[in-house]
Coordinates of C-alpha atoms and ligand atoms in Angstrom, one line a residue:
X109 CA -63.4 116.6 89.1
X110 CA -60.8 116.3 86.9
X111 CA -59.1 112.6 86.2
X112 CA -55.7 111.0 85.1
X113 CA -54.5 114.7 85.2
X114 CA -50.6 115.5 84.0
X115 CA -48.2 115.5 86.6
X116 CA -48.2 119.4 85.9
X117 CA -51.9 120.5 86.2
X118 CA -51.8 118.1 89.4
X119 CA -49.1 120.7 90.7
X120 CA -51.1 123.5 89.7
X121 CA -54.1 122.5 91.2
X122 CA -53.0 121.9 94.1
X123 CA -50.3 125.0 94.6
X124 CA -53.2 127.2 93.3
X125 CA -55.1 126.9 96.6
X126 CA -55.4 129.9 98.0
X127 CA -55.3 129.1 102.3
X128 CA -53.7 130.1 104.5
X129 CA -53.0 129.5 107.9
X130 CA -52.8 132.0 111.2
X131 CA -50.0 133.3 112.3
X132 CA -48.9 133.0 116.2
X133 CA -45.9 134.5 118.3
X134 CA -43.7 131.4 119.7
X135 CA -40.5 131.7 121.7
X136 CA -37.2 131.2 120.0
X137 CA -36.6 128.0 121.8
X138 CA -39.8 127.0 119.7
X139 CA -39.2 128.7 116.6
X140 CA -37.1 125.5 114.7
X141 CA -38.5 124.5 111.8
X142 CA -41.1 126.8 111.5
X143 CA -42.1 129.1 108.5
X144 CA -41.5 132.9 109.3
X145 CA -44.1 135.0 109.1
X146 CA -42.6 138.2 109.0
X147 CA -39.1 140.1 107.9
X148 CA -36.6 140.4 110.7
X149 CA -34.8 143.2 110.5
X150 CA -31.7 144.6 112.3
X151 CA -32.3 146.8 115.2
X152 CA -28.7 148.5 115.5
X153 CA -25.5 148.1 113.0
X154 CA -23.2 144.9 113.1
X155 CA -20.9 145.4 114.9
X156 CA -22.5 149.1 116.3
X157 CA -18.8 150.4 117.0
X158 CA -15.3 149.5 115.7
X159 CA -14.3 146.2 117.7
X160 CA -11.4 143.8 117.5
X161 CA -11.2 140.8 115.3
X162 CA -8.4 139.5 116.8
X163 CA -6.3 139.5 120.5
X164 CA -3.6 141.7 119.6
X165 CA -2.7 145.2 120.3
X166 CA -4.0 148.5 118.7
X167 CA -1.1 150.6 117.7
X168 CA -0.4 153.6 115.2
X169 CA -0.2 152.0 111.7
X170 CA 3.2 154.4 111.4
X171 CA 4.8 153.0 114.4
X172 CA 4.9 149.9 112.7
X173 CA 6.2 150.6 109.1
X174 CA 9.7 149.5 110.4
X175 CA 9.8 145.8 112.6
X176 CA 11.0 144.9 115.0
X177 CA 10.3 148.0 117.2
X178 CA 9.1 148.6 121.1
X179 CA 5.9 150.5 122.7
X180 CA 4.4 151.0 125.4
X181 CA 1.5 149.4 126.6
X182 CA -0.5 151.8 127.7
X183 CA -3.6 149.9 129.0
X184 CA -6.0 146.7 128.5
X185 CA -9.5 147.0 127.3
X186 CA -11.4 143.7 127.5
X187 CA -14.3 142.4 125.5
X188 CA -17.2 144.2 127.0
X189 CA -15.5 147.0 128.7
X190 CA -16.8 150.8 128.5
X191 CA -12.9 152.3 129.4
X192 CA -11.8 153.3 126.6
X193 CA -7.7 154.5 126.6
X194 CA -6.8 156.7 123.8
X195 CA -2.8 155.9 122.8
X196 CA -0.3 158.3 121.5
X197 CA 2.6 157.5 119.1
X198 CA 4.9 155.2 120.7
X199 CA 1.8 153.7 122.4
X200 CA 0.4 150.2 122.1
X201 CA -3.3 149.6 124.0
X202 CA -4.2 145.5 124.7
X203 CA -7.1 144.6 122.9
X204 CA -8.6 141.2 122.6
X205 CA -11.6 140.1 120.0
X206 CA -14.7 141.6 120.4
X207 CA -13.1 144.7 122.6
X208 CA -14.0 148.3 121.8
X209 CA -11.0 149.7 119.5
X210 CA -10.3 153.4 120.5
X211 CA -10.4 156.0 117.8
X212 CA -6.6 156.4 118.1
X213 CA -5.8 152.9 117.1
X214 CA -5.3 152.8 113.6
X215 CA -4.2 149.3 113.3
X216 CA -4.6 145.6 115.3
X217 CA -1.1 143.4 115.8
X218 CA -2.4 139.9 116.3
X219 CA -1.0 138.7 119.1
X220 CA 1.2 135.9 117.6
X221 CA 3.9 139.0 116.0
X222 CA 4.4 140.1 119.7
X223 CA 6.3 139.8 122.9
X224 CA 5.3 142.0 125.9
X225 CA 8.0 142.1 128.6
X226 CA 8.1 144.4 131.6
X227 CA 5.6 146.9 129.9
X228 CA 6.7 147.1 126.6
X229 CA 5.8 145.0 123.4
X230 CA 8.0 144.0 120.9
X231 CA 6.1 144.5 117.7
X232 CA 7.8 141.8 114.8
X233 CA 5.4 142.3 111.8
X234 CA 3.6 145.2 110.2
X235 CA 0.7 145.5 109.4
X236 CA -1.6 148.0 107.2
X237 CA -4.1 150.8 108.3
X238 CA -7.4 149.3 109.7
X239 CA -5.6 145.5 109.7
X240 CA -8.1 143.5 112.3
X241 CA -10.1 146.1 113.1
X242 CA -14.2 145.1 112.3
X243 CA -15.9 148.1 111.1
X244 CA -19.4 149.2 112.3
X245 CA -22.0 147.8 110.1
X246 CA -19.7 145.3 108.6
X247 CA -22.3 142.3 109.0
X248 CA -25.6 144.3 108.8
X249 CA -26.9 147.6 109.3
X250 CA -29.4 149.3 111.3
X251 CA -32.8 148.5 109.5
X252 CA -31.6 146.1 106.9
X253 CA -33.7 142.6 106.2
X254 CA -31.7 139.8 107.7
X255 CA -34.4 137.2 106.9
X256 CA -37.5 137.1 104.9
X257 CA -40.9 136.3 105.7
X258 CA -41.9 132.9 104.2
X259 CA -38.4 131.5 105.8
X260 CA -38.3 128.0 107.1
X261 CA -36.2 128.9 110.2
X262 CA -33.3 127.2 110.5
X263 CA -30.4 127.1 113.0
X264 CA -28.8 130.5 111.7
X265 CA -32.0 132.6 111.7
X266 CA -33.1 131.6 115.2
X267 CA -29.6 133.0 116.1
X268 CA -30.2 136.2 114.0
X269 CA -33.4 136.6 115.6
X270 CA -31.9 136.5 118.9
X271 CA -28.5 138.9 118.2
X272 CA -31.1 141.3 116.9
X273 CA -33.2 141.4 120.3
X274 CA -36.4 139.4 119.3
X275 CA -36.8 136.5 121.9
X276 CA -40.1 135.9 119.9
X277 CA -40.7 135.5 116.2
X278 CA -44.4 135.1 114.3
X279 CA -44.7 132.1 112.7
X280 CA -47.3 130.1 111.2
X281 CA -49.9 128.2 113.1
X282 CA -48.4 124.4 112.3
X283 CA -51.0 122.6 109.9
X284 CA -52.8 119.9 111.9
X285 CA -52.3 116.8 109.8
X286 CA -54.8 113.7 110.1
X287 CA -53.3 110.7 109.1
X288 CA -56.2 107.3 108.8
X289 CA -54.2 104.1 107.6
X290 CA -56.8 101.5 105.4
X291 CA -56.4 98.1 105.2
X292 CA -58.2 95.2 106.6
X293 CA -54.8 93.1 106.4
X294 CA -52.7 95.9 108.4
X295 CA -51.0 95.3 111.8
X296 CA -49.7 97.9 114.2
X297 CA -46.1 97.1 114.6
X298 CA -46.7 96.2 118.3
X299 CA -49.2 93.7 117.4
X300 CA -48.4 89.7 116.5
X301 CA -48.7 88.4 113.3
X302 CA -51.1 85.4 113.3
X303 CA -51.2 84.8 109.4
X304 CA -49.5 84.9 106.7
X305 CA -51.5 87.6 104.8
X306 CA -51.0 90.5 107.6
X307 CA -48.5 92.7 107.3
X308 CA -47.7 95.6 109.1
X309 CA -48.5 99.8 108.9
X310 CA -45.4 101.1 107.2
X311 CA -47.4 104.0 105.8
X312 CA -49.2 105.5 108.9
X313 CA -45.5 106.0 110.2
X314 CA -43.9 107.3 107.0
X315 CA -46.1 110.0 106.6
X316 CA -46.2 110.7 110.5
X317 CA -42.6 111.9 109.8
X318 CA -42.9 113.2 106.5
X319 CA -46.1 115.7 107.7
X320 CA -43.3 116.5 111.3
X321 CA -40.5 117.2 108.1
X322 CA -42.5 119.3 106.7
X323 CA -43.4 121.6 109.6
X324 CA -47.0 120.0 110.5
X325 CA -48.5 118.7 113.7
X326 CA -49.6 115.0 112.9
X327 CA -52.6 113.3 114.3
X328 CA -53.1 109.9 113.8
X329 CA -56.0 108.2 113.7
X330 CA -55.2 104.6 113.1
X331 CA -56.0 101.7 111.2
X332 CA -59.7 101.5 109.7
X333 CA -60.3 98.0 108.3
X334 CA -61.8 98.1 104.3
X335 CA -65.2 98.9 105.9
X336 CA -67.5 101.8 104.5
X337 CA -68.9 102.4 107.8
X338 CA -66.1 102.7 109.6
X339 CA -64.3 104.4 106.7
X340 CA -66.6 106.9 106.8
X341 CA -66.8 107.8 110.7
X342 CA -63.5 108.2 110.9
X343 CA -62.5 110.2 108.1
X344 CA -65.5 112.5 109.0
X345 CA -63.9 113.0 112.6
X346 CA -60.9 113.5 111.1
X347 CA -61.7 115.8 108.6
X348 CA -63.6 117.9 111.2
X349 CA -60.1 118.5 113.4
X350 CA -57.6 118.2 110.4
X351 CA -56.3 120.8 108.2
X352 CA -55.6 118.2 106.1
X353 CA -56.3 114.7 106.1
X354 CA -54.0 111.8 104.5
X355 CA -55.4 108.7 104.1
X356 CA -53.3 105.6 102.8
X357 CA -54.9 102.8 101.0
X358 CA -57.9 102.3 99.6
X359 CA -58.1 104.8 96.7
X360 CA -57.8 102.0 93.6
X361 CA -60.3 100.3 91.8
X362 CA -60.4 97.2 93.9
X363 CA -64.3 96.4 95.3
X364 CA -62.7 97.0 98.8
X365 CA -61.3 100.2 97.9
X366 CA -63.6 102.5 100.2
X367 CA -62.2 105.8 100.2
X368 CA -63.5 107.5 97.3
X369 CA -66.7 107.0 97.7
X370 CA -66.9 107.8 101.4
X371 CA -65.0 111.2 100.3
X372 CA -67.9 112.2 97.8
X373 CA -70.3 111.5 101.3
X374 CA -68.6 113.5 103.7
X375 CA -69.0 116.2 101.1
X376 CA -65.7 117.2 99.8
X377 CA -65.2 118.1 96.5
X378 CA -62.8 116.1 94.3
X379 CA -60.1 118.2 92.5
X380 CA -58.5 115.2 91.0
X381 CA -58.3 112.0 90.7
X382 CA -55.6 109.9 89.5
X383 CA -51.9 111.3 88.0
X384 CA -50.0 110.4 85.2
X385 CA -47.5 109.5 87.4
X386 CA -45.4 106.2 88.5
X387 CA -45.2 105.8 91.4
X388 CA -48.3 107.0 92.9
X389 CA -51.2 106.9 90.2
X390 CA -54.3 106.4 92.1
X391 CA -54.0 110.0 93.9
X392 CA -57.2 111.3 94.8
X393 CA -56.9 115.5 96.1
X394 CA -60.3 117.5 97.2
X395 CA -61.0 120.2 99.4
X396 CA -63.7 120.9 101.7
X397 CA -64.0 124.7 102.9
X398 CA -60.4 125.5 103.8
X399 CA -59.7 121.6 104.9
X400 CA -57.7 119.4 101.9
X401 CA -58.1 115.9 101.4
X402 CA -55.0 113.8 100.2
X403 CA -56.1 109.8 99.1
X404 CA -52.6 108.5 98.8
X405 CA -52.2 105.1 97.6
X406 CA -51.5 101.5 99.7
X407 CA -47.7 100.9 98.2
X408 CA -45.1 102.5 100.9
X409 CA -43.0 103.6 98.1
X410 CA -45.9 105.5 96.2
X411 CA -47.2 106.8 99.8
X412 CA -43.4 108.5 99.7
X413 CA -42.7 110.0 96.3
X414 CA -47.0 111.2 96.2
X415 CA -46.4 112.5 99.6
X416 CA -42.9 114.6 98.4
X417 CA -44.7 115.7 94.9
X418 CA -47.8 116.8 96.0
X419 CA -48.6 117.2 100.1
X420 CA -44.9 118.5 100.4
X421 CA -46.0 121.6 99.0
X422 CA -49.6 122.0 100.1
X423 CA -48.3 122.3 103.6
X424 CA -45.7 124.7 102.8
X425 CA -48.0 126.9 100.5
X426 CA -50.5 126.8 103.6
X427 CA -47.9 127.8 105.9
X428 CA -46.7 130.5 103.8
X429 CA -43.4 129.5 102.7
X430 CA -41.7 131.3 99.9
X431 CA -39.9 128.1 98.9
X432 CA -42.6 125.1 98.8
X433 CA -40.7 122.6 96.9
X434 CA -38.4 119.8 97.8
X435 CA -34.7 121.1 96.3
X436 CA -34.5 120.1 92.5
X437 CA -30.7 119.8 91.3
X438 CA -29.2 118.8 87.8
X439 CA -27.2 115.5 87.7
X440 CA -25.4 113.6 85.4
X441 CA -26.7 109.7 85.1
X442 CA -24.2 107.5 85.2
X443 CA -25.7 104.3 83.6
X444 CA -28.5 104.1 80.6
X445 CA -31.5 104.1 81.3
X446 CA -34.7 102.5 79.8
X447 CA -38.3 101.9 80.4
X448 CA -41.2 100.3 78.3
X449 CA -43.7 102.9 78.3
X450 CA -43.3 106.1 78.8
X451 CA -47.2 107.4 79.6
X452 CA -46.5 108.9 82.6
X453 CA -44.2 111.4 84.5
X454 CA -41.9 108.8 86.5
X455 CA -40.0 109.1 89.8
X456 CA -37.3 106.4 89.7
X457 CA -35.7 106.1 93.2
X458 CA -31.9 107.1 92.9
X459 CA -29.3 107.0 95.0
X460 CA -26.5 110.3 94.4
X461 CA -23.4 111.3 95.5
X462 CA -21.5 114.5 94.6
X463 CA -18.3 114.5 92.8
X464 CA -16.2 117.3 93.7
X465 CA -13.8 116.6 90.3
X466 CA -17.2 116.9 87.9
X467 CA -18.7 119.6 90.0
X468 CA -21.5 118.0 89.3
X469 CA -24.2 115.4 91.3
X470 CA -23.9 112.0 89.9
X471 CA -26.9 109.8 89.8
X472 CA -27.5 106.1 90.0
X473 CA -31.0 104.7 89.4
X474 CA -31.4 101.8 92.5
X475 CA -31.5 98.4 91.4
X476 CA -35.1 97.9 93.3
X477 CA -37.7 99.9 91.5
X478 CA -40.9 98.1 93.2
X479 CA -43.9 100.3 94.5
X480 CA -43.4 97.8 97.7
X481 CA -39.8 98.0 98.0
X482 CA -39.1 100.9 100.7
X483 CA -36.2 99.0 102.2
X484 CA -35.0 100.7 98.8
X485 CA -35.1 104.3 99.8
X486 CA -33.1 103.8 102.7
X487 CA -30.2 106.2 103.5
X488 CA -29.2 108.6 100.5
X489 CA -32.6 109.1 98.0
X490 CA -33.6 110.8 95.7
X491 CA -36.0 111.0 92.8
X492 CA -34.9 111.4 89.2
X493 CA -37.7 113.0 87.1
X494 CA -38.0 111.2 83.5
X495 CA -40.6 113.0 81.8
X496 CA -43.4 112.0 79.7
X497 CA -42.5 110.8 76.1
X498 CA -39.4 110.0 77.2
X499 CA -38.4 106.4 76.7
X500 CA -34.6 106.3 77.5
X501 CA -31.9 108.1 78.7
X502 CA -28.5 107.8 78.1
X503 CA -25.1 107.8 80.7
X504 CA -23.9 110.8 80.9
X505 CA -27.1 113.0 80.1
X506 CA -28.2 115.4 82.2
X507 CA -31.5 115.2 84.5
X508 CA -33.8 116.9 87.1
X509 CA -33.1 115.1 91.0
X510 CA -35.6 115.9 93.4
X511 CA -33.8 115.7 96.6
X512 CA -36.3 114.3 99.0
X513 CA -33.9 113.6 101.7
X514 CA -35.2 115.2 104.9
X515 CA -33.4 113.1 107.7
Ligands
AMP37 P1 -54.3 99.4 98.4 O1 -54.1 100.7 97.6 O2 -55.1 99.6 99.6 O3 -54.8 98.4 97.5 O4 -52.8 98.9 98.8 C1 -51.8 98.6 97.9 C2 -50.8 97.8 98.5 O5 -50.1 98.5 99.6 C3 -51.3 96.5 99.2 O6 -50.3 95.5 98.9 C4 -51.3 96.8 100.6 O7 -51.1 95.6 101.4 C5 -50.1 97.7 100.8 N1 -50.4 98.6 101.9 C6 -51.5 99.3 102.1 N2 -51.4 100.1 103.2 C7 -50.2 99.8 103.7 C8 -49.6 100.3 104.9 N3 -50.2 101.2 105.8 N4 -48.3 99.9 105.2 C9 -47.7 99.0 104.3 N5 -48.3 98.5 103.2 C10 -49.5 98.9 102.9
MG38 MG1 -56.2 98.4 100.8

């Protein structure tokens, strides 16, 4: 076991674990969200024969070198149809976008530069050779990688995936997350407060998102009160169904603080313990077999940013993601900023917004800096990294932002 590790070798211990997860074939109606698990490639060229971009009419580039000018419309070939009418000079076919563009049309007239009366169409602009016309191949060809494995599947790649004939894509199992809340003084938000000291489970619902944002299935498991016994049947159910458990609470140094000792009794091996980090010190990983272990601290603000540095990326890794970080931008801080010690790698909770004029992100620290205070991270967040050794930083200087906006 290491302990108080750098906020870098707690990264590398943890992204050097070597699992991972099953693949399984799902439906594209399922396939949001989910990490691809192999390359989808194009099974025919994009468009596979010349079609319309536009509704217009196909015509002999020559015919229209001098506007206005008359031709005759030969025919109509709608989107979808196999007919295809070959024109002559003189000649003008109706095509609208997406139709099939003959090999005699050597240029498209949009539709607005016309006027057809009585079987002829006034032509009143030119236009160049191959003018609207979509070439085969133009958005992909035949064989061509459209999206990597490793691809957190988004709206556009479920569409690929379908235009390319593949109503079922292999993805990765989804990590089954375990999620135990400690915390003798904790109250499920349907339950009454009866005194002053209970407050309620913030934590067992932040991280029931944060494990659905980051592509796992969550299982929760409820509030255990600060009792070894009960700490320790519960985390050893959990830890039998979970991929990975999460527990919240109870990782400090406090006499009630249960959870690393029942972890050493259920048997799995500590990796770390404790980051030089703020928020989010007490951090306890471990591993036992392929299952992970995550101790996150009690604060809701530290059970965020540890959960964003460091179980963010486990699940991605597990699920075979090529990208397993949170986005990291530059920005420019706009106001000074100071702290009195600078021992650890801290996360200060920021707030952005992107100024088109600068080109640039533009940071403010919020006001509220409190391990407590999650009201804070409300709406637009983000953490600005101030390293190590670093005591101040002035406006105007430039800085890493971890944008851990999901939703
Ligand atoms: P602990 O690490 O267990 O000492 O908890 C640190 C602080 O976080 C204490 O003030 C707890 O009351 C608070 N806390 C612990 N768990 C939760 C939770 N699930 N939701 C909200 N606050 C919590
Ligand atoms: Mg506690």
């Amino acid at each position: 076991m290491e302990v108080y590790v750098s906020y870098e070798r707690a990264l590398e211990i943890v992204t050097s674990q070597q699992f991972l997860l099953p693949a399984e074939r799902v439906s594209l109606f399922e396939a949001y969200g989910r990490v691809l698990r192999e390359d989808i490639r194009a099974d025919r060229d994009d468009p596979p024969v010349p079609v319309s971009a536009m509704d217009g009419y196909g015509v002999k580039s020559s015919d229209v070198e001098s506007v206005p000018t008359k031709l005759r419309v030969k025919g109509v070939i709608p989107a979808g149809s196999e007919e295809i009418i070959e024109i002559e000079r003189g000649e003008a076919v109706k095509l609208f976008t997406g139709s099939v563009v003959p090999e005699s049309v050597e240029t498209i007239v949009p539709v607005e530069w016309t006027e057809e009366r009585n079987g002829y169409v006034e032509i009143k602009r030119s236009f160049p050779e191959g003018a609207n016309v979509r070439l085969p191949g133009e958005n992909y060809r035949k064989g061509q990688v459209l999206v990597k494995e490793g691809t957190v599947l988004g709206a556009p790649e479920v569409g690929i995936a379908a235009s390319v004939g593949k109503p079922y894509l292999k993805v990765s199992v989804k990590p089954k997350i375990g999620i135990v809340v400690t915390g003798s003084e904790l109250l499920e938000p349907w339950e009454s407060v009866e005194s002053p000291v209970q407050i309620r489970n913030a934590n067992g619902y932040t991280l029931y998102s944060l494990v659905k944002e980051a592509g796992g299935e969550p299982v929760y498991f409820g509030i255990v009160r600060d009792n070894k016994e009960k700490t320790l049947k519960v985390l050893s159910e959990a830890l039998e169904t979970c991929d990975v458990l999460l527990t919240s609470g109870g990782v400090s140094m406090g006499d009630y603080d249960f959870v690393k000792d029942v972890v050493k009794e259920l048997g799995v091996e500590v990796l770390f313990y404790k980051v030089q980090v703020k928020p989010g010190k007490p951090v306890l990983f471990g591993k036992k077999g392929n299952r992970f272990f995550f101790g996150l601290p009690g604060f809701p603000v530290s059970v965020f940013t540890s959960f964003n540095l460091f179980v963010y990326p486990l699940l991605m890794k597990i699920q075979g993601a090529a990208e397993i970080f949170r986005p990291r931008v530059k920005g420019i801080l706009v106001e000074d900023f100071k702290r009195r010690k600078a021992d650890r790698t801290e996360f200060v909770r920021c707030s952005f917004s992107y100024s088109s004029e600068e080109g640039k992100f533009l940071v403010s620290p919020l006001r509220r800096q409190g391990s407590g205070v999650l009201s804070a991270l409300v709406e637009r967040r983000a953490l600005m990294v101030v390293p190590k050794g670093v005591k101040s930083l002035n406006r105007g200087d430039s800085v890493d932002l971890i944008l851990v906006k999901g939703l």
